[in-house]
mmCIF file of C-alpha atoms in Angstrom:
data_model
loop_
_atom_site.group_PDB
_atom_site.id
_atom_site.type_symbol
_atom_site.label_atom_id
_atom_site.label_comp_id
_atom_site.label_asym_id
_atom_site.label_seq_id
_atom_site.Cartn_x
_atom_site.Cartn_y
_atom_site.Cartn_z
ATOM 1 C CA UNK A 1 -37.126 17.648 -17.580
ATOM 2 C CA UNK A 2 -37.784 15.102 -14.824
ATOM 3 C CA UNK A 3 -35.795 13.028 -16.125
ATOM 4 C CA UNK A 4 -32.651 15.440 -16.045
ATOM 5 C CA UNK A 5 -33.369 16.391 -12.816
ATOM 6 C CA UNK A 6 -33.190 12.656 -11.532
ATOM 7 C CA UNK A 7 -29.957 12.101 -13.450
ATOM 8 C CA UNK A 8 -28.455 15.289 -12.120
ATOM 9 C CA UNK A 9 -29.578 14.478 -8.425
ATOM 10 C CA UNK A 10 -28.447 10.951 -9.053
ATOM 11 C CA UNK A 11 -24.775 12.596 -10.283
ATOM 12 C CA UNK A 12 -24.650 13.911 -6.875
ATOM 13 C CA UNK A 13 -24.345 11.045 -4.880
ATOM 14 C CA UNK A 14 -20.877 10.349 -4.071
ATOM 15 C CA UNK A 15 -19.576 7.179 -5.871
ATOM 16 C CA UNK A 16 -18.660 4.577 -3.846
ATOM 17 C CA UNK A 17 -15.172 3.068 -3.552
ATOM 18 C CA UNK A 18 -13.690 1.739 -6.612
ATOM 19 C CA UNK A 19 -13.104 -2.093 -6.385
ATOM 20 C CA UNK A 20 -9.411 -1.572 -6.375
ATOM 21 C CA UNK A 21 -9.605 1.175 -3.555
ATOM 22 C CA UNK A 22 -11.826 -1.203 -1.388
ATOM 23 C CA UNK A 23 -9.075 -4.475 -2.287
ATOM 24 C CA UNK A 24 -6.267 -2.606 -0.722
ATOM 25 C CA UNK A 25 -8.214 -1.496 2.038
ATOM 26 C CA UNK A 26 -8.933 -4.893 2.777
ATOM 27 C CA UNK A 27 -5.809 -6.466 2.289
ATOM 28 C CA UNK A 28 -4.647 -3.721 4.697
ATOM 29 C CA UNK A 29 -6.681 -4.935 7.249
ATOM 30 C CA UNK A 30 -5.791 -8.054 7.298
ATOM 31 C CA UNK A 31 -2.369 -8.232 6.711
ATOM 32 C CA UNK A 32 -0.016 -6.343 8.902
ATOM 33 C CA UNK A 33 3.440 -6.927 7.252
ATOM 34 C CA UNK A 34 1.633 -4.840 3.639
ATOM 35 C CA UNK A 35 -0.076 -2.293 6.323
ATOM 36 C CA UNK A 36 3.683 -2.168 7.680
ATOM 37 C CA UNK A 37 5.099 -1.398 4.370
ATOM 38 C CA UNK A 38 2.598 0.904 3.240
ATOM 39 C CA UNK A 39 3.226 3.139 6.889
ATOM 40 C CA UNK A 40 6.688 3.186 6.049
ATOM 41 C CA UNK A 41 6.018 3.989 2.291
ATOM 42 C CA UNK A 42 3.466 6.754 3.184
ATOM 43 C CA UNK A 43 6.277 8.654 5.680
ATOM 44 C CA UNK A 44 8.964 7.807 3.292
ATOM 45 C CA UNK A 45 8.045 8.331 -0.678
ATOM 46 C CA UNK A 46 11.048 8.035 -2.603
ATOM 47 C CA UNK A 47 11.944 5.155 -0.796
ATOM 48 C CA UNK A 48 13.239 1.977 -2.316
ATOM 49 C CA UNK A 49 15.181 -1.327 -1.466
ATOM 50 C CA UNK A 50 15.081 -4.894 -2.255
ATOM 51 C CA UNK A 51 12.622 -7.188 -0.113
ATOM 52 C CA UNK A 52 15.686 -8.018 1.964
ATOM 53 C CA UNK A 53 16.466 -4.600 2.969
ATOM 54 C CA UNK A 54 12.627 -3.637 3.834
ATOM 55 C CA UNK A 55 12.193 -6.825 5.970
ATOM 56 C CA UNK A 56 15.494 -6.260 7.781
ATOM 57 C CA UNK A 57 15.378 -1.835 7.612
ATOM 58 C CA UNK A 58 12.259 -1.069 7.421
ATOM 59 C CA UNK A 59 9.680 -3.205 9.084
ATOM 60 C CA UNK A 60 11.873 -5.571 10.978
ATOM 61 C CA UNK A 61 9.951 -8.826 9.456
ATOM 62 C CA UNK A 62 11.065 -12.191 7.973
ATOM 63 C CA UNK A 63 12.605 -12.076 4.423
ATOM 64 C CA UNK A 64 9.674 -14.714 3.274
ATOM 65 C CA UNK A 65 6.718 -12.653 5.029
ATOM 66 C CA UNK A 66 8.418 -8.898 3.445
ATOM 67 C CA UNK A 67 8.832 -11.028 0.462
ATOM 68 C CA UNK A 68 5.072 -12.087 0.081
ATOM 69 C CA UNK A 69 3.588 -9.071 1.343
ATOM 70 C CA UNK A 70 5.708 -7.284 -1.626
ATOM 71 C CA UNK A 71 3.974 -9.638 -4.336
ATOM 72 C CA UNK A 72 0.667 -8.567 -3.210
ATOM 73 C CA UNK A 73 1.278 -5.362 -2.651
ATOM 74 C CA UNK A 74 2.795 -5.027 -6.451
ATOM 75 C CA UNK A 75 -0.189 -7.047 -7.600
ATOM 76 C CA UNK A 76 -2.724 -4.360 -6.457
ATOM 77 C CA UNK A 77 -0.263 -1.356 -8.264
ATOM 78 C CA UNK A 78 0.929 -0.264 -4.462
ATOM 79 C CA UNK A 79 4.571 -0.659 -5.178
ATOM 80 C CA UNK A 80 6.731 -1.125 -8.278
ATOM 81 C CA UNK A 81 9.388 -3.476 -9.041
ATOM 82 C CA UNK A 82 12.476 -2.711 -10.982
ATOM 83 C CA UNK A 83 15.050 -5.609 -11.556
ATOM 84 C CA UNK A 84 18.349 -4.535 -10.812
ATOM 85 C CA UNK A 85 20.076 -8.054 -11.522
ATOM 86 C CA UNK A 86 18.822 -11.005 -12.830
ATOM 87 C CA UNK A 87 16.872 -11.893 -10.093
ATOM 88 C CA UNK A 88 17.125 -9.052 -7.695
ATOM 89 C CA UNK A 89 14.494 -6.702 -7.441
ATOM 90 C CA UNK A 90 14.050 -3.032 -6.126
ATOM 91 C CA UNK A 91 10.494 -1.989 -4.696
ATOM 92 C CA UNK A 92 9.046 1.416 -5.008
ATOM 93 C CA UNK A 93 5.795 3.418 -3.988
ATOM 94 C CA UNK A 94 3.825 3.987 -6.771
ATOM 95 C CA UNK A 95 3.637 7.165 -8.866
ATOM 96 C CA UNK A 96 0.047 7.321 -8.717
ATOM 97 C CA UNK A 97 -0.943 10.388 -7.111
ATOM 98 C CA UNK A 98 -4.239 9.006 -6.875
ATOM 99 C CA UNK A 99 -3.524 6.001 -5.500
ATOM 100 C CA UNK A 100 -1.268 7.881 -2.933
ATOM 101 C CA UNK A 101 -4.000 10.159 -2.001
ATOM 102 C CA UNK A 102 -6.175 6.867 -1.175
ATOM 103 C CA UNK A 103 -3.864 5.372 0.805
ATOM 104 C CA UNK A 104 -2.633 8.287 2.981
ATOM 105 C CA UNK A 105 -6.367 9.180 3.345
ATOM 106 C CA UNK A 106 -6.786 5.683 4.783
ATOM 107 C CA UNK A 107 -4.094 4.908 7.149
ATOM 108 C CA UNK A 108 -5.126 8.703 8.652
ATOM 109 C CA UNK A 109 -8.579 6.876 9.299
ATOM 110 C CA UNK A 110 -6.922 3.898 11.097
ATOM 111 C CA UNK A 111 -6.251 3.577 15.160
ATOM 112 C CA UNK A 112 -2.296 3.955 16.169
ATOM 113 C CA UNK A 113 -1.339 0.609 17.351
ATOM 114 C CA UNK A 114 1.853 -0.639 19.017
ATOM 115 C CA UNK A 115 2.201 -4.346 16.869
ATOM 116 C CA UNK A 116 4.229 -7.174 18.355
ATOM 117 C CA UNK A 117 6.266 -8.293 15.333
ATOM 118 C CA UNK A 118 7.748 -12.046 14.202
ATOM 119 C CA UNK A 119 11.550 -12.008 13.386
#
């Protein structure tokens, strides 16, 4: 019984962040053109354009920068791709609910900043 009751007590604990959660956060922090995208994601969640129309509508950011940011960004499940010509590509938020949930949760967390931004 000892045993059980150890277990159960241990069950209580709350987990800590899954690896994937804690990625994100951290490529969040320290790279504002993917915290940019996410924002606009977040506020806007049926949202999608190619990189050139996010870097030029919705974050106001170099095509290369919006570009890279996007690859990451897709390479932790944040957004989707969907080709739309051969080599033109459409990015989404993801359909994760849980994922969502983690995000919004975390940019709530985060300071409001006014960002200078490259062009």
């Amino acid at each position: 019984m000892a045993s059980f009751v150890l277990l159960s007590h241990a069950a209580l604990k709350p987990s800590p962040p899954s690896g994937k959660a804690t990625a994100i956060r951290d490529l969040l922090a320290r790279d504002p053109v993917c915290l940019e995208i996410v924002q606009y994601l977040v506020r806007n969640t049926e949202a999608a354009d190619t990189a050139r129309g996010i870097a030029e509508w919705w974050i106001k950011r170099s095509l290369a920068s919006t570009h890279d940011a996007l690859l990451k960004l897709e390479e932790f499940g944040v957004v989707q791709a969907f080709a739309v010509q051969d080599i033109t590509f459409v990015y989404a938020y993801t359909k994760n609910p849980i994922l969502r949930q983690s995000i919004a949760r975390h940019l709530r967390g985060l300071p409001t900043l006014h960002r200078s931004r490259e062009r």
